[in-house]
Amino acid sequence: MLAKRIIPCLDVKDGRTVKGVNFVDLRDAGDPVELAWNYSRQGADELVFLDITATHERRKTMVELVKSVARQINIPFTIGGGINEIADADALLNAGADKISINSAAVRNPAFIDELAKAFGVQFVVVAVDTKSIGDKNIVHLNGGRIPTEKETLDWILEAESRGAGEILLTSMNHDGTKNGFDNGLLKLVNDAVHIPVIASGGAGSVQHFVDVFEKTNVDAALAASVFHYGEILIPDLKEILRQNNIEVRTIAE
Amino acid sequence: MIGIISYGAGNIFSLTAALERLGIAYGMIYNEEDFEQHDRYIIPGVGHAGAAMHKLEQTGLIPKIKSLTKPVLGICVGMQLLTSYSEEGDSKLLNLFPIRTLRFKDSPDYKVPHTGWNTIFPEKENPLFKNIPSGSHFYFVHSYFIEYDTTYTLSSTNYNSQFSASIWRDNFYGVQFHPEKSGKYGETLLTNFSKI
């Protein structure tokens, strides 16, 4: 049976892992490769690296970081941040990344999704969507939730799927950093509407939040950062509780 | 020493990194003479099976590959190439296994690509799965799968239905999952292959 995935997210800036509360107020939480290795040993199923500064600074993505991770880590990982052209994606693929995550580049140029899927296959293309509610609508936002777009979240996700996204990473900016739980209402709506895997992000504060998101929405994976980085939730404990709730998770070799 | 057949289909950085971590020697195979320097072979591959087959044809190595008697391991699309046919690009393949590679049918009941860690169940005794318990999780990411076959399926996985997680015929092996990304058990499988 396909296991639900637990994914620590490592926000990286200047080669160091950081995690902001609502993406502002950055705090340092360590060396990304060492953290990644630790997470793989604890039983993380996958890792996501996001260069959170790339959108502002137009910094090219972290080929060297990807190589160091691929050399040392035996689980899959995704890299995102500042990927604007095929050549960026090609370099990251060749450096050992399993998937790339694109966000604002796809919103600005939706055909970029088609190009990536055609060049590398849909399994390589994760479309990350930052959503925030405005009135009673869920609206796609850019730049860590600062800039609203014209796009309604579900419409955009369905368009991304039809263009060749292989997976959706959905972050609720209303929930991110609050530790009050995932946005289960929106996640269920999205997960029921698409036929590709969905990763839930934003709001994880307790083990019960992970149980809830899998039970209430049936998403494929749940992502979190600070609760893992600061040891508030330990992955082996989390998986044990999920298992006790009859949620399929991966057991690792001793 | 393992020879990795180079034909331009996808990156092999993660595979070679895994072999290096495990202390398994490897080299690259570009032409027929290179086969003699190695005692087993890996056919890697990601992306489109039809495109990968086209690239492999351009190397001129296909007759040699089909005649190999030393162990051969195809990974992901490299495994699919060993079958007779893929629905991806309506492609004729190497036909080392007379079974087909099919697309997961669109269905509201499951998602495509099949992405993540799924359990595999060895169906035959074979050293490739030594020290790997039945029901262990391996990492998959694919939209096409090799049909289940009682003769050739070495281990099976259930997604929409039962399919071939790995296949085996004589010295030829294929795995649909990515052993280089499948944690400790994936590394065990690569080590096992280096000793077959």
Short mmCIF file of C-alpha atoms in Angstrom, two decimals:
data_model
loop_
_atom_site.label_atom_id
_atom_site.label_comp_id
_atom_site.label_asym_id
_atom_site.label_seq_id
_atom_site.Cartn_x
_atom_site.Cartn_y
_atom_site.Cartn_z
CA MET A 1 0.00 0.00 0.00
CA LEU A 2 1.24 3.47 -0.87
CA ALA A 3 2.45 5.22 2.29
CA LYS A 4 1.54 8.74 3.32
CA ARG A 5 4.71 10.81 3.17
CA ILE A 6 6.21 13.01 5.87
CA ILE A 7 8.31 15.80 4.39
CA PRO A 8 10.51 18.18 6.34
CA CYS A 9 10.98 21.41 4.42
CA LEU A 10 14.32 23.18 4.63
CA ASP A 11 14.17 26.83 3.73
CA VAL A 12 17.65 27.80 2.69
CA LYS A 13 19.28 31.20 2.51
CA ASP A 14 23.00 31.75 1.96
CA GLY A 15 23.63 28.03 2.41
CA ARG A 16 21.95 27.89 5.83
CA THR A 17 18.55 26.56 6.82
CA VAL A 18 16.08 29.12 8.05
CA LYS A 19 12.41 29.16 8.91
CA GLY A 20 10.34 32.24 9.23
CA VAL A 21 7.06 32.74 10.97
CA ASN A 22 4.80 33.57 8.05
CA PHE A 23 8.00 33.80 5.99
CA VAL A 24 9.24 36.93 7.77
CA ASP A 25 11.55 37.07 10.88
CA LEU A 26 14.04 34.46 9.76
CA ARG A 27 15.74 32.27 12.34
CA ASP A 28 18.79 30.09 11.70
CA ALA A 29 18.28 26.35 12.16
CA GLY A 30 21.43 24.77 10.86
CA ASP A 31 23.38 23.24 8.03
CA PRO A 32 20.99 21.95 5.36
CA VAL A 33 22.98 18.86 4.39
CA GLU A 34 23.48 17.79 7.99
CA LEU A 35 19.82 18.40 8.76
CA ALA A 36 18.83 16.47 5.65
CA TRP A 37 20.98 13.52 6.65
CA ASN A 38 19.48 13.53 10.13
CA TYR A 39 15.97 13.60 8.76
CA SER A 40 16.66 10.70 6.42
CA ARG A 41 17.97 8.68 9.37
CA GLN A 42 14.87 9.51 11.42
CA GLY A 43 12.56 8.22 8.70
CA ALA A 44 11.61 11.32 6.71
CA ASP A 45 10.20 10.08 3.40
CA GLU A 46 11.32 12.97 1.28
CA LEU A 47 12.84 16.41 1.64
CA VAL A 48 12.02 19.77 0.12
CA PHE A 49 14.62 22.54 -0.14
CA LEU A 50 13.29 26.00 -0.89
CA ASP A 51 15.53 28.95 -1.55
CA ILE A 52 13.16 31.49 -0.07
CA THR A 53 15.22 34.47 -1.10
CA ALA A 54 15.53 33.52 -4.74
CA THR A 55 12.41 35.29 -5.90
CA HIS A 56 13.65 38.64 -4.63
CA GLU A 57 17.31 38.33 -5.47
CA ARG A 58 16.95 36.42 -8.74
CA ARG A 59 19.60 34.14 -7.40
CA LYS A 60 20.27 31.04 -9.44
CA THR A 61 19.43 27.85 -7.67
CA MET A 62 21.67 25.81 -5.53
CA VAL A 63 23.37 23.31 -7.79
CA GLU A 64 26.20 22.73 -5.34
CA LEU A 65 23.80 22.18 -2.46
CA VAL A 66 21.83 19.70 -4.57
CA LYS A 67 25.01 17.79 -5.37
CA SER A 68 26.03 17.58 -1.71
CA VAL A 69 22.58 16.38 -0.75
CA ALA A 70 22.45 13.79 -3.54
CA ARG A 71 25.88 12.47 -2.54
CA GLN A 72 24.86 11.88 1.05
CA ILE A 73 21.12 11.28 1.20
CA ASN A 74 19.33 8.08 0.13
CA ILE A 75 15.78 9.44 -0.09
CA PRO A 76 14.20 11.65 -2.76
CA PHE A 77 14.24 15.42 -2.59
CA THR A 78 12.76 18.44 -4.32
CA ILE A 79 14.45 21.76 -4.90
CA GLY A 80 12.65 25.04 -5.44
CA GLY A 81 13.43 28.71 -5.67
CA GLY A 82 14.40 30.89 -8.60
CA ILE A 83 13.83 28.29 -11.30
CA ASN A 84 12.83 30.37 -14.30
CA GLU A 85 14.09 28.51 -17.33
CA ILE A 86 14.67 25.02 -18.69
CA ALA A 87 18.43 25.38 -18.21
CA ASP A 88 17.96 25.91 -14.45
CA ALA A 89 15.88 22.74 -14.19
CA ASP A 90 18.30 20.76 -16.35
CA ALA A 91 21.26 21.73 -14.12
CA LEU A 92 19.37 20.69 -10.99
CA LEU A 93 18.26 17.38 -12.50
CA ASN A 94 21.84 16.61 -13.48
CA ALA A 95 23.01 17.52 -9.98
CA GLY A 96 20.76 14.79 -8.55
CA ALA A 97 17.46 16.52 -7.72
CA ASP A 98 14.45 14.23 -8.08
CA LYS A 99 11.95 17.02 -8.59
CA ILE A 100 11.88 20.75 -8.95
CA SER A 101 9.28 23.03 -7.44
CA ILE A 102 8.15 26.12 -9.31
CA ASN A 103 5.88 28.79 -7.97
CA SER A 104 5.92 32.38 -9.22
CA ALA A 105 7.61 31.46 -12.51
CA ALA A 106 4.61 29.27 -13.31
CA VAL A 107 2.10 31.94 -12.32
CA ARG A 108 3.81 34.52 -14.51
CA ASN A 109 4.30 32.11 -17.40
CA PRO A 110 1.98 29.10 -17.15
CA ALA A 111 3.41 27.61 -20.36
CA PHE A 112 6.63 27.02 -18.38
CA ILE A 113 4.85 24.05 -16.76
CA ASP A 114 4.18 22.53 -20.20
CA GLU A 115 7.80 23.07 -21.24
CA LEU A 116 9.20 21.43 -18.12
CA ALA A 117 6.82 18.48 -18.33
CA LYS A 118 7.70 17.95 -21.99
CA ALA A 119 11.45 18.22 -21.37
CA PHE A 120 11.74 16.14 -18.20
CA GLY A 121 8.42 14.35 -17.61
CA VAL A 122 5.55 15.29 -15.29
CA GLN A 123 7.11 13.36 -12.39
CA PHE A 124 9.83 16.01 -12.22
CA VAL A 125 7.50 19.01 -11.95
CA VAL A 126 6.03 20.11 -8.62
CA VAL A 127 3.89 23.24 -8.77
CA ALA A 128 3.94 25.05 -5.44
CA VAL A 129 0.94 27.24 -4.73
CA ASP A 130 0.78 29.78 -1.90
CA THR A 131 -2.83 30.55 -1.10
CA LYS A 132 -4.49 33.12 1.14
CA SER A 133 -8.15 33.87 1.64
CA ILE A 134 -9.51 37.23 0.53
CA GLY A 135 -13.12 37.57 1.54
CA ASP A 136 -14.66 34.17 0.83
CA LYS A 137 -12.20 33.34 -1.98
CA ASN A 138 -8.90 31.50 -1.95
CA ILE A 139 -6.45 33.53 -3.99
CA VAL A 140 -2.98 32.55 -5.24
CA HIS A 141 -0.26 34.77 -3.79
CA LEU A 142 3.34 35.39 -4.79
CA ASN A 143 6.51 36.29 -2.91
CA GLY A 144 5.76 34.39 0.27
CA GLY A 145 2.19 35.62 0.48
CA ARG A 146 2.91 39.30 -0.04
CA ILE A 147 1.46 39.78 -3.51
CA PRO A 148 -2.06 38.66 -4.44
CA THR A 149 -2.68 37.52 -8.02
CA GLU A 150 -5.85 37.42 -10.10
CA LYS A 151 -5.98 33.63 -9.87
CA GLU A 152 -8.38 31.65 -7.73
CA THR A 153 -6.51 28.81 -6.08
CA LEU A 154 -8.53 25.80 -7.24
CA ASP A 155 -8.75 27.12 -10.83
CA TRP A 156 -5.00 27.63 -10.94
CA ILE A 157 -4.28 24.18 -9.53
CA LEU A 158 -6.53 22.54 -12.13
CA GLU A 159 -4.80 24.53 -14.87
CA ALA A 160 -1.38 23.51 -13.54
CA GLU A 161 -2.47 19.86 -13.55
CA SER A 162 -3.74 20.06 -17.12
CA ARG A 163 -0.48 21.68 -18.22
CA GLY A 164 1.67 18.89 -16.79
CA ALA A 165 2.25 19.39 -13.07
CA GLY A 166 3.11 16.02 -11.52
CA GLU A 167 2.38 17.12 -7.96
CA ILE A 168 0.92 20.09 -6.08
CA LEU A 169 2.52 21.60 -2.98
CA LEU A 170 -0.22 23.70 -1.42
CA THR A 171 0.70 26.14 1.34
CA SER A 172 -1.98 28.05 3.17
CA MET A 173 -0.49 31.41 4.11
CA ASN A 174 -3.31 31.91 6.63
CA HIS A 175 -2.19 28.80 8.46
CA ASP A 176 1.58 28.92 7.86
CA GLY A 177 3.46 29.70 11.07
CA THR A 178 0.36 29.56 13.27
CA LYS A 179 0.80 25.94 14.43
CA ASN A 180 -2.99 25.67 14.54
CA GLY A 181 -3.28 22.85 12.03
CA PHE A 182 -3.45 22.46 8.26
CA ASP A 183 -6.13 24.10 6.09
CA ASN A 184 -8.13 20.88 5.87
CA GLY A 185 -11.14 22.42 4.17
CA LEU A 186 -9.23 23.74 1.19
CA LEU A 187 -6.91 20.73 1.09
CA LYS A 188 -9.87 18.35 0.82
CA LEU A 189 -11.44 20.46 -1.90
CA VAL A 190 -8.20 20.44 -3.90
CA ASN A 191 -7.34 16.80 -3.25
CA ASP A 192 -10.78 15.67 -4.39
CA ALA A 193 -10.54 17.76 -7.55
CA VAL A 194 -7.14 16.69 -8.90
CA HIS A 195 -5.68 13.34 -10.02
CA ILE A 196 -2.09 14.07 -9.07
CA PRO A 197 -0.47 13.87 -5.61
CA VAL A 198 -1.03 16.76 -3.20
CA ILE A 199 1.38 17.83 -0.45
CA ALA A 200 -0.23 19.74 2.44
CA SER A 201 1.78 22.61 3.89
CA GLY A 202 1.26 25.34 6.44
CA GLY A 203 0.04 25.12 10.02
CA ALA A 204 1.52 21.92 11.47
CA GLY A 205 1.90 22.34 15.22
CA SER A 206 1.16 18.93 16.71
CA VAL A 207 1.11 15.25 15.86
CA GLN A 208 -2.69 15.36 15.86
CA HIS A 209 -2.59 17.92 13.02
CA PHE A 210 -0.90 15.31 10.82
CA VAL A 211 -3.45 12.66 11.79
CA ASP A 212 -6.21 15.15 10.98
CA VAL A 213 -4.87 16.19 7.59
CA PHE A 214 -4.54 12.59 6.39
CA GLU A 215 -7.88 11.47 7.84
CA LYS A 216 -9.88 14.50 6.77
CA THR A 217 -8.40 15.27 3.36
CA ASN A 218 -6.62 12.08 2.20
CA VAL A 219 -3.71 14.14 0.82
CA ASP A 220 -0.62 12.17 -0.16
CA ALA A 221 1.95 13.95 1.97
CA ALA A 222 2.32 16.53 4.71
CA LEU A 223 5.13 19.03 4.92
CA ALA A 224 6.40 21.03 7.87
CA ALA A 225 9.51 22.90 8.90
CA SER A 226 9.93 24.45 12.32
CA VAL A 227 8.18 21.71 14.32
CA PHE A 228 10.81 19.33 12.94
CA HIS A 229 13.79 21.70 13.00
CA TYR A 230 13.32 22.58 16.65
CA GLY A 231 12.53 19.02 17.71
CA GLU A 232 8.96 19.78 18.76
CA ILE A 233 7.83 16.75 16.78
CA LEU A 234 10.14 13.77 16.26
CA ILE A 235 9.50 11.87 13.05
CA PRO A 236 9.66 8.36 14.59
CA ASP A 237 7.06 9.39 17.20
CA LEU A 238 4.89 11.02 14.55
CA LYS A 239 4.96 7.91 12.39
CA GLU A 240 4.13 5.69 15.34
CA ILE A 241 1.02 7.74 16.13
CA LEU A 242 -0.01 7.75 12.45
CA ARG A 243 0.41 3.96 12.40
CA GLN A 244 -1.76 3.65 15.52
CA ASN A 245 -4.41 5.63 13.64
CA ASN A 246 -4.28 3.11 10.78
CA ILE A 247 -2.56 5.54 8.44
CA GLU A 248 -0.07 3.74 6.21
CA VAL A 249 3.46 5.01 6.77
CA ARG A 250 6.86 3.70 5.78
CA THR A 251 8.86 1.68 8.28
CA ILE A 252 12.60 2.06 7.92
CA ALA A 253 15.36 -0.52 8.20
CA GLU A 254 16.97 -0.81 11.64
CA MET B 1 32.84 -3.85 -11.53
CA ILE B 2 29.43 -2.57 -12.61
CA GLY B 3 29.20 -0.95 -16.02
CA ILE B 4 26.55 1.74 -16.38
CA ILE B 5 25.30 1.86 -19.94
CA SER B 6 25.51 5.47 -21.12
CA TYR B 7 22.94 6.43 -23.72
CA GLY B 8 21.84 9.89 -22.70
CA ALA B 9 18.53 9.08 -21.03
CA GLY B 10 18.37 10.94 -17.76
CA ASN B 11 20.77 11.82 -15.01
CA ILE B 12 22.76 9.17 -13.18
CA PHE B 13 24.27 11.40 -10.48
CA SER B 14 22.15 9.91 -7.71
CA LEU B 15 22.85 6.36 -8.86
CA THR B 16 26.63 6.83 -8.99
CA ALA B 17 26.50 8.68 -5.65
CA ALA B 18 24.73 5.69 -4.09
CA LEU B 19 27.29 3.25 -5.53
CA GLU B 20 30.10 5.44 -4.16
CA ARG B 21 28.51 5.53 -0.69
CA LEU B 22 28.30 1.74 -0.79
CA GLY B 23 31.86 1.30 -2.00
CA ILE B 24 30.70 -0.47 -5.18
CA ALA B 25 33.07 0.08 -8.10
CA TYR B 26 31.53 1.20 -11.38
CA GLY B 27 32.48 2.51 -14.78
CA MET B 28 30.68 3.85 -17.82
CA ILE B 29 29.91 1.93 -20.99
CA TYR B 30 30.00 3.91 -24.23
CA ASN B 31 30.86 1.21 -26.78
CA GLU B 32 31.04 -2.57 -27.26
CA GLU B 33 34.63 -2.90 -26.03
CA ASP B 34 33.68 -1.34 -22.68
CA PHE B 35 31.46 -4.34 -21.87
CA GLU B 36 34.53 -6.57 -21.46
CA GLN B 37 35.88 -4.42 -18.60
CA HIS B 38 32.82 -5.08 -16.45
CA ASP B 39 31.15 -8.13 -14.93
CA ARG B 40 27.60 -6.76 -14.59
CA TYR B 41 25.63 -3.89 -16.02
CA ILE B 42 23.02 -1.28 -15.12
CA ILE B 43 20.67 0.29 -17.66
CA PRO B 44 19.46 3.55 -16.07
CA GLY B 45 16.67 5.71 -17.46
CA VAL B 46 14.16 8.38 -16.67
CA GLY B 47 11.65 10.21 -18.83
CA HIS B 48 9.86 8.96 -21.91
CA ALA B 49 10.31 5.26 -22.75
CA GLY B 50 9.93 5.78 -26.50
CA ALA B 51 12.52 8.58 -26.49
CA ALA B 52 14.86 6.48 -24.32
CA MET B 53 14.54 3.54 -26.76
CA HIS B 54 15.36 5.85 -29.65
CA LYS B 55 18.51 7.05 -27.85
CA LEU B 56 19.54 3.49 -27.06
CA GLU B 57 19.12 2.51 -30.72
CA GLN B 58 21.42 5.35 -31.74
CA THR B 59 24.26 3.90 -29.64
CA GLY B 60 24.31 0.74 -31.77
CA LEU B 61 24.67 -1.29 -28.55
CA ILE B 62 21.34 -3.13 -28.70
CA PRO B 63 22.56 -6.42 -30.27
CA LYS B 64 25.34 -6.55 -27.67
CA ILE B 65 22.94 -5.84 -24.79
CA LYS B 66 20.56 -8.57 -25.94
CA SER B 67 23.40 -11.08 -26.11
CA LEU B 68 24.74 -10.39 -22.60
CA THR B 69 25.03 -13.36 -20.26
CA LYS B 70 26.36 -11.45 -17.22
CA PRO B 71 23.87 -9.85 -14.80
CA VAL B 72 21.96 -6.84 -16.15
CA LEU B 73 19.76 -4.52 -14.04
CA GLY B 74 17.38 -2.05 -15.65
CA ILE B 75 16.12 0.74 -13.38
CA CYS B 76 12.77 2.51 -13.92
CA VAL B 77 12.58 3.36 -17.65
CA GLY B 78 15.73 1.23 -18.03
CA MET B 79 13.59 -1.67 -16.81
CA GLN B 80 10.72 -0.82 -19.10
CA LEU B 81 13.12 -0.96 -22.08
CA LEU B 82 13.60 -4.67 -21.37
CA THR B 83 9.93 -5.38 -22.13
CA SER B 84 8.39 -5.91 -25.55
CA TYR B 85 6.33 -2.75 -25.83
CA SER B 86 5.31 0.47 -24.08
CA GLU B 87 2.09 2.38 -24.43
CA GLU B 88 4.27 5.47 -23.95
CA GLY B 89 4.83 6.62 -27.52
CA ASP B 90 3.40 3.29 -28.80
CA SER B 91 7.00 2.03 -28.72
CA LYS B 92 8.54 -1.33 -29.58
CA LEU B 93 11.24 -2.13 -27.03
CA LEU B 94 14.03 -4.71 -26.50
CA ASN B 95 11.68 -7.68 -25.99
CA LEU B 96 13.97 -9.44 -23.53
CA PHE B 97 10.75 -10.03 -21.59
CA PRO B 98 7.60 -10.82 -23.64
CA ILE B 99 5.44 -8.57 -21.44
CA ARG B 100 4.21 -5.02 -21.88
CA THR B 101 4.56 -1.60 -20.24
CA LEU B 102 1.14 0.02 -19.79
CA ARG B 103 -0.18 3.36 -18.56
CA PHE B 104 -2.07 3.61 -15.30
CA LYS B 105 -5.65 4.18 -16.43
CA ASP B 106 -7.27 7.45 -15.44
CA SER B 107 -9.46 6.82 -12.43
CA PRO B 108 -10.90 8.82 -9.55
CA ASP B 109 -9.68 6.07 -7.21
CA TYR B 110 -5.94 6.68 -7.45
CA LYS B 111 -3.45 9.24 -8.65
CA VAL B 112 -1.00 9.25 -11.53
CA PRO B 113 2.01 9.45 -11.39
CA HIS B 114 2.26 6.71 -8.77
CA THR B 115 4.51 8.73 -6.47
CA GLY B 116 6.00 7.70 -3.18
CA TRP B 117 6.86 4.71 -1.03
CA ASN B 118 4.98 1.52 -1.73
CA THR B 119 5.38 -2.01 -0.42
CA ILE B 120 6.98 -4.73 -2.52
CA PHE B 121 6.41 -8.45 -2.17
CA PRO B 122 9.03 -10.84 -3.57
CA GLU B 123 7.32 -13.75 -5.32
CA LYS B 124 10.38 -15.87 -6.03
CA GLU B 125 13.56 -16.78 -4.24
CA ASN B 126 16.31 -14.59 -5.64
CA PRO B 127 19.53 -13.09 -4.19
CA LEU B 128 18.46 -9.61 -5.41
CA PHE B 129 16.08 -9.40 -2.42
CA LYS B 130 18.37 -10.98 0.15
CA ASN B 131 17.96 -9.33 3.59
CA ILE B 132 14.97 -7.32 2.35
CA PRO B 133 11.78 -8.29 4.22
CA SER B 134 8.61 -8.89 2.22
CA GLY B 135 6.46 -5.76 2.53
CA SER B 136 9.39 -3.31 2.63
CA HIS B 137 8.79 0.14 1.15
CA PHE B 138 10.59 1.32 -1.98
CA TYR B 139 10.39 4.68 -3.73
CA PHE B 140 8.38 4.81 -6.96
CA VAL B 141 7.62 7.64 -9.33
CA HIS B 142 6.10 6.56 -12.64
CA SER B 143 3.01 6.80 -14.82
CA TYR B 144 3.65 3.56 -16.75
CA PHE B 145 3.99 0.12 -15.22
CA ILE B 146 4.93 -3.38 -16.32
CA GLU B 147 2.06 -5.80 -16.24
CA TYR B 148 2.02 -8.60 -13.68
CA ASP B 149 3.18 -11.94 -15.05
CA THR B 150 3.55 -15.15 -13.08
CA THR B 151 6.62 -16.18 -15.07
CA TYR B 152 8.61 -12.95 -15.02
CA THR B 153 7.42 -10.91 -12.01
CA LEU B 154 10.11 -11.18 -9.34
CA SER B 155 8.35 -8.89 -6.87
CA SER B 156 4.95 -7.27 -7.07
CA THR B 157 3.38 -4.08 -5.82
CA ASN B 158 -0.26 -3.17 -5.58
CA TYR B 159 -1.47 0.23 -6.73
CA ASN B 160 -4.53 0.24 -8.97
CA SER B 161 -3.92 -3.48 -9.17
CA GLN B 162 -0.95 -5.79 -8.95
CA PHE B 163 1.99 -4.89 -11.21
CA SER B 164 5.65 -5.84 -11.58
CA ALA B 165 7.82 -3.97 -9.08
CA SER B 166 10.68 -6.07 -10.42
CA ILE B 167 11.19 -8.66 -13.15
CA TRP B 168 13.70 -11.45 -13.67
CA ARG B 169 14.65 -13.74 -16.52
CA ASP B 170 17.99 -15.60 -16.47
CA ASN B 171 20.66 -12.89 -16.06
CA PHE B 172 18.25 -10.00 -16.73
CA TYR B 173 16.67 -8.01 -13.91
CA GLY B 174 14.58 -4.88 -13.80
CA VAL B 175 13.23 -2.73 -10.98
CA GLN B 176 10.49 -0.12 -11.40
CA PHE B 177 11.35 1.66 -8.15
CA HIS B 178 14.51 3.70 -7.58
CA PRO B 179 16.91 1.72 -5.37
CA GLU B 180 19.25 4.72 -5.21
CA LYS B 181 16.43 6.71 -3.53
CA SER B 182 14.88 3.92 -1.47
CA GLY B 183 16.73 4.30 1.81
CA LYS B 184 18.58 1.40 3.40
CA TYR B 185 16.65 -1.33 1.60
CA GLY B 186 17.42 0.28 -1.75
CA GLU B 187 21.08 0.27 -0.85
CA THR B 188 20.81 -3.38 0.20
CA LEU B 189 19.36 -4.20 -3.21
CA LEU B 190 22.22 -2.45 -5.03
CA THR B 191 24.74 -4.29 -2.86
CA ASN B 192 22.95 -7.58 -3.59
CA PHE B 193 23.12 -6.89 -7.33
CA SER B 194 26.85 -6.21 -7.07
CA LYS B 195 27.28 -9.76 -5.72
CA ILE B 196 24.90 -11.73 -7.96
#
